Coordinates of C-alpha atoms in Angstrom, one line a residue:
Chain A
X58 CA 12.8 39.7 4.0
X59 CA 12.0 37.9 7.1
X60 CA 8.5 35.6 6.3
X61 CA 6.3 34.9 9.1
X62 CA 5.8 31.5 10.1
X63 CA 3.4 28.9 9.2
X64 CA 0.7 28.2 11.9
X65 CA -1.0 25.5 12.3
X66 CA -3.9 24.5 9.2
X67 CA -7.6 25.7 10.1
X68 CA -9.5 23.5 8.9
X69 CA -12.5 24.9 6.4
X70 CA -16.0 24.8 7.9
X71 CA -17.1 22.9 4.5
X72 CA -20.9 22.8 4.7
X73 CA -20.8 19.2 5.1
X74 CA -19.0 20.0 8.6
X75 CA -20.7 23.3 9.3
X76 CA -23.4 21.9 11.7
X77 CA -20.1 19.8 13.3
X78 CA -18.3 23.3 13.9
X79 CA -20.9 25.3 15.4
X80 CA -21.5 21.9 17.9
X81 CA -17.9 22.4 19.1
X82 CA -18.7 26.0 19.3
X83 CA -20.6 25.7 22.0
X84 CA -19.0 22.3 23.8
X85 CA -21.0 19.9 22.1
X86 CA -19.3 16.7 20.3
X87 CA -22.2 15.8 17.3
X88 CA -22.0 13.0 14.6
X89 CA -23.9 12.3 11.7
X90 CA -27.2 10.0 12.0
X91 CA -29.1 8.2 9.5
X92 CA -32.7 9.6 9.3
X93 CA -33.3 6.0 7.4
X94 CA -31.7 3.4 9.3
X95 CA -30.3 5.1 12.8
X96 CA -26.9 4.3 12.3
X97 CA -24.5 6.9 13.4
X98 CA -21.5 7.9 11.7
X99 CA -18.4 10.3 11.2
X100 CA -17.0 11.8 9.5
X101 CA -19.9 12.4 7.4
X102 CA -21.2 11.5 4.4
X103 CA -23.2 12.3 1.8
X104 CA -25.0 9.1 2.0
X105 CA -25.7 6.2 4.5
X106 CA -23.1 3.1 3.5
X107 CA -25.2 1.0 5.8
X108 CA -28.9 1.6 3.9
X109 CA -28.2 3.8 1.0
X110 CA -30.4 6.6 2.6
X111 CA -29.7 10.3 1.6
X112 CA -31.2 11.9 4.9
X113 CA -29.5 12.5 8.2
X114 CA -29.3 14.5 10.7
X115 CA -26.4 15.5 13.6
X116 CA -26.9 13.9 17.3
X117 CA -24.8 14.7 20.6
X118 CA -23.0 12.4 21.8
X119 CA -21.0 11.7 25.3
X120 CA -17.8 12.7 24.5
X121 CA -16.6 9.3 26.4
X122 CA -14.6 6.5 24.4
X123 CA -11.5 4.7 24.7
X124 CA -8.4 4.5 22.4
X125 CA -8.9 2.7 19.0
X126 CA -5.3 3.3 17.5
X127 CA -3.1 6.0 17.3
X128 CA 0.4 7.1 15.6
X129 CA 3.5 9.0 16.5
X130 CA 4.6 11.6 14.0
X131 CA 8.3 12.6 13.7
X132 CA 8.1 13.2 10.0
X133 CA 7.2 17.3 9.7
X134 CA 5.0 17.4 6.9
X135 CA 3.4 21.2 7.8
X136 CA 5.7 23.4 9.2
X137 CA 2.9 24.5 11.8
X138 CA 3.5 21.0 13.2
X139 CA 7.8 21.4 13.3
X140 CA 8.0 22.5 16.9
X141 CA 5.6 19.6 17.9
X142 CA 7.5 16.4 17.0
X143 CA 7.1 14.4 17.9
X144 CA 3.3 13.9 18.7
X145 CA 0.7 11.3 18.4
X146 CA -2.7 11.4 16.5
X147 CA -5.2 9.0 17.7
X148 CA -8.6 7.3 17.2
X149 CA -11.0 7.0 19.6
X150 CA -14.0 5.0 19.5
X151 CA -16.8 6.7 20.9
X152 CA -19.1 4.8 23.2
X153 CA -21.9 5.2 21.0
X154 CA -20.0 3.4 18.2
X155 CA -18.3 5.7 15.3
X156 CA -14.6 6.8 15.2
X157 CA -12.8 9.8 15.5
X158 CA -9.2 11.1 14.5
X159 CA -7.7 13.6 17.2
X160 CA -5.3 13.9 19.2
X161 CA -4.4 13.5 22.6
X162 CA -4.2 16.6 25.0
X163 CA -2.1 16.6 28.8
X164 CA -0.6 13.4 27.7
X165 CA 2.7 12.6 27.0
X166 CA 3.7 10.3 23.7
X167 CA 5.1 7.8 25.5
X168 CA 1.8 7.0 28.1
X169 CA -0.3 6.5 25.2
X170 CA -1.9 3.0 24.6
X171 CA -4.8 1.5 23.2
X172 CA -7.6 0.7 25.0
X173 CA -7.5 4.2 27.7
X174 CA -10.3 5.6 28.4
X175 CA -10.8 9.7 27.0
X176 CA -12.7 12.2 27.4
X177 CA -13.8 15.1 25.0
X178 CA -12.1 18.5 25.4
X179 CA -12.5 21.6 23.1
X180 CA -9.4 23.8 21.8
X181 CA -10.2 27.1 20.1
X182 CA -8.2 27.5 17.3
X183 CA -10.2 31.3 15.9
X184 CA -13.6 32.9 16.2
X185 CA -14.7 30.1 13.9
X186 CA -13.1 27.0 14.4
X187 CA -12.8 25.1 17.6
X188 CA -11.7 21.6 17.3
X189 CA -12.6 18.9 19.5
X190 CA -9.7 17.2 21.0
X191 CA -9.7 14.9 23.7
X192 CA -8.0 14.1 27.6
X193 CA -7.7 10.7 29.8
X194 CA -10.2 10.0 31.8
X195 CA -10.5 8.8 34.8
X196 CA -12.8 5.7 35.4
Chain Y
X158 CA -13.0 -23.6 -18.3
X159 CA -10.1 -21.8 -16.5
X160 CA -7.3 -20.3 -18.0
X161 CA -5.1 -22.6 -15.7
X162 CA -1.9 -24.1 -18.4
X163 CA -3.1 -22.3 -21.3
X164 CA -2.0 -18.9 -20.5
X165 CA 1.6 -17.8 -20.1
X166 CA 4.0 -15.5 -18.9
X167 CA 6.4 -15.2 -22.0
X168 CA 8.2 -11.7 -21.5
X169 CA 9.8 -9.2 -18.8
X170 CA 11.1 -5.7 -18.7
X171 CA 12.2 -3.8 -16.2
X172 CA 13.7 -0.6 -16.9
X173 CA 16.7 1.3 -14.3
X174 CA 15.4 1.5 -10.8
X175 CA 15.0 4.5 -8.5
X176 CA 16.4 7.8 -8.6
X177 CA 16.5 7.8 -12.7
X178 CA 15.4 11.1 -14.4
X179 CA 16.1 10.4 -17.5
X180 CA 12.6 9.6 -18.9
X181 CA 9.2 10.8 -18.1
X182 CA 6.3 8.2 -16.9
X183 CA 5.3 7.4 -20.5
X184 CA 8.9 7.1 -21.5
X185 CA 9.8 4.2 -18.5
X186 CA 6.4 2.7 -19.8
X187 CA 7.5 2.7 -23.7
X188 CA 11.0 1.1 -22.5
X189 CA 9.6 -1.4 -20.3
X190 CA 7.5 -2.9 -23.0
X191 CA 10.3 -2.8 -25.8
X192 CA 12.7 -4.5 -23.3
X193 CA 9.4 -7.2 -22.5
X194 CA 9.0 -7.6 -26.0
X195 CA 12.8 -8.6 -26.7
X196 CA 13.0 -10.5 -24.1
X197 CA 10.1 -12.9 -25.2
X198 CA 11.9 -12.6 -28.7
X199 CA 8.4 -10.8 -30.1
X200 CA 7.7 -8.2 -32.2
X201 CA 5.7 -5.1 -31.3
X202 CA 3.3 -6.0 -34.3
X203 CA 2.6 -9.4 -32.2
X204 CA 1.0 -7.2 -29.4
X205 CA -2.8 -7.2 -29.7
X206 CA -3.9 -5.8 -26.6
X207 CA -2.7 -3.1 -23.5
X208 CA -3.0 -2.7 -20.0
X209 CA -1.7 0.1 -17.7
X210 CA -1.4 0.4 -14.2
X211 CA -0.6 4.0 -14.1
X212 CA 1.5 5.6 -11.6
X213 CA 1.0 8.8 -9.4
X214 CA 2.8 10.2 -12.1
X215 CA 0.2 10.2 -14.8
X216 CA -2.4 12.2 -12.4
X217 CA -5.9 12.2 -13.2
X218 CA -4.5 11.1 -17.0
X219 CA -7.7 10.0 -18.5
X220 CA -7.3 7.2 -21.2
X221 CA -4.1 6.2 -19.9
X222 CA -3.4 3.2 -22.4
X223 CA -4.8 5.0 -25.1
X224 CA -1.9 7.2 -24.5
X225 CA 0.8 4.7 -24.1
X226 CA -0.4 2.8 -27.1
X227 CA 0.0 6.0 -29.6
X228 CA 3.5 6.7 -27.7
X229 CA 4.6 2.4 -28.7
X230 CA 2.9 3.7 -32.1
X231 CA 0.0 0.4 -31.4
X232 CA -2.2 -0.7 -34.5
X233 CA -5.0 -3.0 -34.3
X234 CA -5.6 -3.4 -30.7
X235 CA -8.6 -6.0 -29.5
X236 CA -7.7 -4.6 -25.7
X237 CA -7.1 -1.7 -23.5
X238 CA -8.0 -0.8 -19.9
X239 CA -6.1 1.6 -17.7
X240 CA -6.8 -0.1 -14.2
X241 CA -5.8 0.7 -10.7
X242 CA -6.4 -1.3 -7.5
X243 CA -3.8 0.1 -6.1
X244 CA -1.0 -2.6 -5.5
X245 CA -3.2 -5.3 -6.7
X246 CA -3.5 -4.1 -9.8
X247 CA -0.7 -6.2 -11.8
X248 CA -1.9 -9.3 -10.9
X249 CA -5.3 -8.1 -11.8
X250 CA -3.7 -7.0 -14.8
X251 CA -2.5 -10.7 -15.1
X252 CA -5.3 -12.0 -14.3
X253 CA -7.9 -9.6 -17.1
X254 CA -5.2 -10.6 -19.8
X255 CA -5.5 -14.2 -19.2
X256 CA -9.1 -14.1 -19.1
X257 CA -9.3 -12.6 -22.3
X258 CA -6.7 -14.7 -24.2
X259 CA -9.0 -17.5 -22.9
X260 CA -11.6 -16.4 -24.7
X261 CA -10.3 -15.7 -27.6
X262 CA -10.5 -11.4 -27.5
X263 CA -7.0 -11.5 -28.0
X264 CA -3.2 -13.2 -28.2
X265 CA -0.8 -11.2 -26.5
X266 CA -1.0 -8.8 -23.8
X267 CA 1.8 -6.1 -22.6
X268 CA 0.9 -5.3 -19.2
X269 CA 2.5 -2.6 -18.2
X270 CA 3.1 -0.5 -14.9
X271 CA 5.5 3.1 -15.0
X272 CA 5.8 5.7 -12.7
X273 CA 7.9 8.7 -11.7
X274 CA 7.3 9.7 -7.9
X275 CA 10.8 11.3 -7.8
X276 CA 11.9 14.9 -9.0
X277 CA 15.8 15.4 -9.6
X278 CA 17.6 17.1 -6.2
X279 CA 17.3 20.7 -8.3
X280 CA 13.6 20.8 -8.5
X281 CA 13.0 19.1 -4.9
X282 CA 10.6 21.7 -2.6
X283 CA 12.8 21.6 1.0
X284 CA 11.8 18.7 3.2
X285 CA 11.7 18.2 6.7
X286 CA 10.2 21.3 8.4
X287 CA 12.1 23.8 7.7
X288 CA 9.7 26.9 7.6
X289 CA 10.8 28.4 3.9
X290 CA 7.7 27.1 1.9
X291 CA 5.2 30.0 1.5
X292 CA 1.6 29.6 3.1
X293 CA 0.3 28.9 -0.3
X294 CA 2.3 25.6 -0.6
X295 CA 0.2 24.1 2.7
X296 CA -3.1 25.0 0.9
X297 CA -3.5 21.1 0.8
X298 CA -3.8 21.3 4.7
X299 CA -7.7 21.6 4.6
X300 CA -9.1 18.9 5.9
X301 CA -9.7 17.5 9.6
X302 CA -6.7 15.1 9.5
X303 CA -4.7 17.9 9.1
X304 CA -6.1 20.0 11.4
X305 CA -4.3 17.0 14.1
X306 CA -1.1 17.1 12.2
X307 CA -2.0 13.6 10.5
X308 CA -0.6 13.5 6.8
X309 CA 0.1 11.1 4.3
X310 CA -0.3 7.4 4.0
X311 CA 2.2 5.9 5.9
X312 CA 0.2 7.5 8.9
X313 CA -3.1 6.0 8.5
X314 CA -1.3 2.7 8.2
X315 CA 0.1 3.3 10.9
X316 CA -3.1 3.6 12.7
X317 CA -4.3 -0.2 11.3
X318 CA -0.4 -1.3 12.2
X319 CA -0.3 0.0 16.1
X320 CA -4.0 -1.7 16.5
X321 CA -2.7 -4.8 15.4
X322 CA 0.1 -4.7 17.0
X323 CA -2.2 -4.4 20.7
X324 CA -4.2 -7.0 19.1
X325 CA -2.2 -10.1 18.2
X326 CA 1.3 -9.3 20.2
X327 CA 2.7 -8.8 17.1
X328 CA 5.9 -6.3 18.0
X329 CA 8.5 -4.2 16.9
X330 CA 11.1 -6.6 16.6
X331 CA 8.8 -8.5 13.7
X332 CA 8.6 -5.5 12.0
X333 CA 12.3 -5.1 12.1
X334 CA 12.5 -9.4 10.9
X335 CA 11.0 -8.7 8.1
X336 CA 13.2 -5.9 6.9
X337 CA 16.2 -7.8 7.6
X338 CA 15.2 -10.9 5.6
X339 CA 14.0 -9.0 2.6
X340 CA 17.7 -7.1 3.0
X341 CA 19.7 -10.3 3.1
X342 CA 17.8 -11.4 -0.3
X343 CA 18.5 -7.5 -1.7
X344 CA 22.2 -8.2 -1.2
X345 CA 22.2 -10.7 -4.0
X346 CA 19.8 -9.0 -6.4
X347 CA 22.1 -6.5 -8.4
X348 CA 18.8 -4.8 -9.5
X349 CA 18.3 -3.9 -6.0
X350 CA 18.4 -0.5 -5.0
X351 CA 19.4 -1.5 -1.4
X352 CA 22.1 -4.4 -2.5
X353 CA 25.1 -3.4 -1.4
X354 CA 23.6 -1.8 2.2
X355 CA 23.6 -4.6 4.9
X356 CA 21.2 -4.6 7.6
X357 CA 21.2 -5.4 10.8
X358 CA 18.2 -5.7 14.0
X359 CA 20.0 -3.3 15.5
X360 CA 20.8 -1.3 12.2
X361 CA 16.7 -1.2 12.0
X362 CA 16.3 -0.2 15.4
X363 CA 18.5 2.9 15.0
X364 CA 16.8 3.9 11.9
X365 CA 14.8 7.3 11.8
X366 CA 11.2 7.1 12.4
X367 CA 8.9 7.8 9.9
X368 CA 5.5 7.5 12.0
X369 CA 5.5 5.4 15.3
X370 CA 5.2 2.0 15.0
X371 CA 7.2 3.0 11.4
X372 CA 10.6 3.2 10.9
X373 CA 11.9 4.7 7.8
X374 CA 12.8 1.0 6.7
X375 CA 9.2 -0.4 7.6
X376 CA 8.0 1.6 4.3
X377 CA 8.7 1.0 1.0
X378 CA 10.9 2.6 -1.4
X379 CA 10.1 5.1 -3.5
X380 CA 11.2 4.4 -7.3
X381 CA 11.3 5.9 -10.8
X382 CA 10.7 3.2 -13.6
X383 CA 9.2 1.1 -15.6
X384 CA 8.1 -2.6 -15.5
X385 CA 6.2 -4.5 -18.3
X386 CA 4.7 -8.3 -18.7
X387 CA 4.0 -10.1 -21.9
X388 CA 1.3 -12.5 -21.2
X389 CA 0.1 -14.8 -24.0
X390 CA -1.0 -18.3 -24.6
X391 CA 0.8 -21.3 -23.7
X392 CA 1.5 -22.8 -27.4
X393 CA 2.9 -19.3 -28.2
X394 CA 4.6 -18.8 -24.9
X395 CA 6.7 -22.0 -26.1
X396 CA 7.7 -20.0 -28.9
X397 CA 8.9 -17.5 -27.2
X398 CA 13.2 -16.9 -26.7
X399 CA 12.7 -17.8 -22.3
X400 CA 11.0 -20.7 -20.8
X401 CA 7.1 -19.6 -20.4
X402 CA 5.6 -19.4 -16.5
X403 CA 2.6 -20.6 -16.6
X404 CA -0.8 -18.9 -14.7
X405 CA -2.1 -21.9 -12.5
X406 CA -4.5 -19.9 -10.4
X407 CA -6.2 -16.5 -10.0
X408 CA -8.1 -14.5 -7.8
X409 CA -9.0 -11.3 -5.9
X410 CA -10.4 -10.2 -2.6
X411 CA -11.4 -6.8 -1.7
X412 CA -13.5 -6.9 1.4
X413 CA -14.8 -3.8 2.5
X414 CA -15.1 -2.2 5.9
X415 CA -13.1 -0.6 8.2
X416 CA -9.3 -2.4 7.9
X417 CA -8.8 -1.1 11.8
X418 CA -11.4 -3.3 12.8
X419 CA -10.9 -6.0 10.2
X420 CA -7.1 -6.7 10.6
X421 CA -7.3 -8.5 7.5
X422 CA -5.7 -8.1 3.9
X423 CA -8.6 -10.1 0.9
X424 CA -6.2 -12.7 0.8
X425 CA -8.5 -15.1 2.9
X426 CA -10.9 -14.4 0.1
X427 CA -8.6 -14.4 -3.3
X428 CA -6.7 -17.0 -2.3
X429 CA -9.9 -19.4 -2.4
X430 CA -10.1 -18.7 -6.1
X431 CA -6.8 -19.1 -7.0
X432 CA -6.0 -22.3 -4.9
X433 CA -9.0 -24.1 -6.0
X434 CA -8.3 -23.0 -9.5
X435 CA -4.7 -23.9 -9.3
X436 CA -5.4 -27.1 -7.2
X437 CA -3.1 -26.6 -4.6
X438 CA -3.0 -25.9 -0.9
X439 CA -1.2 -23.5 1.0
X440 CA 1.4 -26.0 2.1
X441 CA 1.8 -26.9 -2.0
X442 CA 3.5 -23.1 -2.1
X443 CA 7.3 -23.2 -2.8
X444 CA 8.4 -19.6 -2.8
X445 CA 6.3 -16.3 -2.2
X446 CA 6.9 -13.3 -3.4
X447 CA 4.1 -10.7 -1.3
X448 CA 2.8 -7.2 -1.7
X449 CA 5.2 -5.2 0.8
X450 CA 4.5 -2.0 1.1
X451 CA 5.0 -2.0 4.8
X452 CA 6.9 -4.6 7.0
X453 CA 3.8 -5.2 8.2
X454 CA 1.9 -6.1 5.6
X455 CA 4.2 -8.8 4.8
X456 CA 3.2 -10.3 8.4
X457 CA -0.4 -9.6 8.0
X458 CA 0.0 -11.4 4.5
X459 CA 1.7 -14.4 5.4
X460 CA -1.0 -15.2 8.3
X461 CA -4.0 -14.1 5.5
X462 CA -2.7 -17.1 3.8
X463 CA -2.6 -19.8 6.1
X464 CA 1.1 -19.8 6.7
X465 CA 1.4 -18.9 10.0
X466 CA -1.8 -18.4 12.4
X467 CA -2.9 -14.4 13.6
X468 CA 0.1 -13.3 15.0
X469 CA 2.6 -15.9 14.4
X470 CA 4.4 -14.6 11.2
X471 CA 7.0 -12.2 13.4
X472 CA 8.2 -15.3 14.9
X473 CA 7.8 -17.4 11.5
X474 CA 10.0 -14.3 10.0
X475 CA 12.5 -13.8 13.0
X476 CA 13.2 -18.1 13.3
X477 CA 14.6 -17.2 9.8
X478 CA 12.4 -18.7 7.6
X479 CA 11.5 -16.5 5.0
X480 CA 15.1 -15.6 4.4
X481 CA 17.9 -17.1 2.0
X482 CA 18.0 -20.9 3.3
X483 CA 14.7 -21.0 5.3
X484 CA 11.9 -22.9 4.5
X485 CA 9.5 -20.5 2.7
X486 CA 11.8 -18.0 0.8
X487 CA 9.7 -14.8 0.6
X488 CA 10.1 -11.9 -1.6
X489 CA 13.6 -13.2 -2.9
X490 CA 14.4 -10.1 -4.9
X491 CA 14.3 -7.6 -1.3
X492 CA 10.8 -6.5 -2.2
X493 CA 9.3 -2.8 -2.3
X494 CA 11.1 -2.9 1.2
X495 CA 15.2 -3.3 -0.2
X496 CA 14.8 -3.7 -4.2
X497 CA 12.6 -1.2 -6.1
X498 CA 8.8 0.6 -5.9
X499 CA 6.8 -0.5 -9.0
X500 CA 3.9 -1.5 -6.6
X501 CA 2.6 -4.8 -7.8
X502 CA 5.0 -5.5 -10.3
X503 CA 7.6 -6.2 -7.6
X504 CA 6.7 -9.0 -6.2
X505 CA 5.1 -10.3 -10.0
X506 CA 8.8 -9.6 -11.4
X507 CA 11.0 -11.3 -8.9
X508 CA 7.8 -14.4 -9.6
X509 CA 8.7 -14.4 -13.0
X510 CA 12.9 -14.5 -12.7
X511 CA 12.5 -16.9 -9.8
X512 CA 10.0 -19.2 -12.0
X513 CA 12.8 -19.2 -14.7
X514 CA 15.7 -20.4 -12.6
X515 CA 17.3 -16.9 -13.8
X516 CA 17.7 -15.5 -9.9
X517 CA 21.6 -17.0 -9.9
X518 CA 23.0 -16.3 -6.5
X519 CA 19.4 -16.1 -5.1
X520 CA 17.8 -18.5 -6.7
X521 CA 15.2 -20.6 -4.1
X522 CA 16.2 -24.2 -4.8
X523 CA 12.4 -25.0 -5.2
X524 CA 9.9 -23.0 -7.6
X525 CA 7.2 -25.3 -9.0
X526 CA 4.6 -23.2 -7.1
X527 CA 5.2 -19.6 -6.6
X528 CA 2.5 -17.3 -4.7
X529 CA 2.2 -13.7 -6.0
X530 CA 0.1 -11.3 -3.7
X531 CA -1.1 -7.7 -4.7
X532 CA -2.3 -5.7 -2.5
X533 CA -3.5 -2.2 -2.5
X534 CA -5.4 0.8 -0.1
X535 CA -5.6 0.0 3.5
X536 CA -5.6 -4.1 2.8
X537 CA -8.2 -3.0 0.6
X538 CA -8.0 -4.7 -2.4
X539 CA -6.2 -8.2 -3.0
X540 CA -4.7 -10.2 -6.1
X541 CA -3.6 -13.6 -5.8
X542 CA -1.3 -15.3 -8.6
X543 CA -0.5 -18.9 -8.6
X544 CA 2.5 -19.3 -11.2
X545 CA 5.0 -22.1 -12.3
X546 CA 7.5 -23.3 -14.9
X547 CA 5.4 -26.4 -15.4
X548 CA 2.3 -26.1 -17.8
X549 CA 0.0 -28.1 -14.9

């Protein structure tokens, strides 16, 4: 019996990422804000670590940051990822401030460094789901 | 009133290292205390209080050192905590015995760390991407990190690693330093998993990656076993069938935040308790033995502490001394990097055999002051020991 192959994970549209999904739906990058204190964050949370307030609510931002950190992986720990090693996850800091883990689109491992300047860029992954990725940018 | 001189270190067990299967988690726990307990020349009826570190092994285990106390059949406790900090946790453990001794809630503490990470080669899941696991198997895969292929710790350190790296120059040949030294010391500790596997720069080079900056020997082992402490006071640690090591000074630091941005282990912070306490300076420290589960954090360690400045310890490491016959022999035993994975009780082990003068062919030819760091998370939570042979 032949099995089919392992795609890549889907992540679950947990409610706390809901409003975050339907954003990237339609092309918008959204983080959490605090209604208490203003401070933005992501991912989110349930509460603010900054003033302890329970309300927020989800504001666009550019899309524009710059490389915080990123990694290479050559360890296959998903068989969806397999035929992709090796390839980088990385962490860009958004102009407005919070971080973001994604990855990298249209450029190679190797021309990857800290500090270059990205852009957002959306990748359907099903009717449901598309994930915000990101591509250099030209200053 | 500090517990500094009045406390003691007055027993060690360590069971077999590595790929044992043998016993489960509680059984490398029971055997670590018995062989503690004879090596301090005590009795299991002199034990009036427990503490566990428990391993990934004993899950979401609740009452952990209830359970270990009815398995060494216990009576008449005065103490018992499971704890976990992570990596820091056996000093803390060190340092929450001592404190109680001091005041009198108890005599004589087993402290006590077991874990078994590692399933015999017949019950092993296949590794390494070959697509035979059913769908069900990847259910873990929920989350956003996934969703970008990241998985697993070594890849979020990683992360803090590569920014530090762009930060302070620090580059892949330090990395490589420090898993060279820590080797050269593994090659005389027979307890060693890695003794009798030389290394070489270039040996590191060639070796797999794990996660960019990570090669597979940047990251620590992985190890079934058990390790256990007896600490007690210092008149009955003089009792006791090995020479006591005596707890100078004590601290922790956990400091919060975002490590990425920080770049900074909480040895800045623990290590002003424990000096002060101890009354020595960074330049009074003989011998180290540091919290290693990456390369790197043995670089980001020895700068936390004064020895080197920010992005100075590659070159501290690669000029040779940390390594047998440098200046500041750090983790003499090989570490979590080239000896054996029993988190903080690595580096607190290797402390104690080094404080005895029991190391033999890797003995450091001074150890009147001996640094023990613990740390655990993303340098998220610190423990700094301060031990010695001498009472003060």
């Amino acid at each position: 019996m032949s099995e089919t192959p392992i795609a890549k994970p889907v992540p679950e549209a947990s409610p706390a990422l809901a409003p975050f999904f339907a954003a990237a739906r339609a092309g918008r990058l959204v983080v959490q804000r605090c209604a208490g204190c203003g401070a933005l964050r992501f991912p989110p949370r349930e509460l603010c670590s900054r003033c302890l307030g329970l309300e927020a609510t989800w504001q666009d931002v550019s899309g524009r940051g710059e490389i915080f950190s990123y990694n290479v992986m050559h360890q296959v720990y998903h068989p969806g990822f397999a035929a992709d090693v090796p390839y980088a996850v990385v962490i860009v800091k958004l102009e407005e401030g919070p971080k973001i883990t994604s990855n990298l689109v249209g450029c190679p491992v190797d021309e990857i460094a800290v500090g270059m300047p990205v852009e957002v860029a959306f990748e359907q992954l099903s009717p449901e789901v598309t994930l915000p990725k990101f591509r250099r940018r030209r200053c | 009133m500090t517990p500094k001189g009045r406390v003691a270190i007055a027993g060690l067990g360590l069971t077999p290292q590595g790929q044992v299967y043998d016993r489960t988690h509680v059984g490398f726990a029971v055997e670590a205390v018995r062989l503690a307990l004879e090596d301090a020349g005590l009795a299991r009826t002199d034990l009036d209080g427990l503490l566990l570190n428990p391993g990934l092994a004993w899950g979401d285990a609740a009452m952990g050192s209830f359970m270990l106390q009815q398995a060494l059949g216990l009576r008449e406790l005065r103490l018992s905590a499971s704890m976990n900090l992570g990596g820091a946790t056996a000093g803390a453990m060190i340092q929450h015995a001592a404190l109680a001794i001091a005041a009198g809630m108890c005599t004589t503490v087993a402290c006590v760390f077991a874990d078994r990470p590692l399933k015999p080669p017949a019950e092993r899941r296949s590794r390494g991407g070959e697509p035979t696991g059913s769908a069900a198997a990847y259910a873990f895969a929920r989350g956003l990190d996934a969703a970008y292929g990241q998985f697993g710790i070594n890849a979020i350190y990683a992360m803090v690693a590569r920014r530090y790296m762009h930060v302070y120059g620090t580059t892949q040949d330090d990395l490589g330093a420090v898993a060279v030294a820590q080797r050269r010391w593994a090659n005389m500790n027979p307890a060693a998993q890695f003794h009798d596997v030389p290394l070489t720069l270039g040996d590191y080079h060639a070796s797999r990656w794990v996660v960019e900056p990570f090669h597979v020997l940047d990251c620590c082992l992985v190890s079934n076993g058990g390790a256990a402490v007896i600490v007690t006071s210092a008149e009955r640690a003089r009792d006791s069938k090995k020479p006591p090591v005596y707890v100078w000074g004590m601290g922790q630091g956990h400091p919060g935040g975002d490590p990425a941005e920080r770049l900074a282990s909480g040895a800045p912070l623990a290590k002003r308790t424990a000096f002060v306490m101890a009354g020595i300076e960074t330049s009074d420290v003989q011998l180290c033995e540091l919290y290693d589960c990456y390369s790197f954090t043995v670089l980001v360690t020895l700068e936390d502490y004064g020895f080197c400045r920010k992005g100075e310890a590659g070159a501290f490491v690669a000029a040779g001394h940390t390594a047998p016959g440098g200046t500041l022999p750090v983790n003499t035993g090989g570490g979590q990097l080239s000896s054996f994975y029993m988190w903080g009780m690595t580096p607190l082990v290797e402390a104690v055999i080094q404080a005895r003068g029991e190391a033999g062919e890797r003995q450091a030819p001074r150890r009147d002051v001996v640094l023990v760091s613990g740390n655990g998370g993303l340098l998220s939570t610190h423990s700094t020991l301060v031990v010695s042979p001498l009472p003060s």
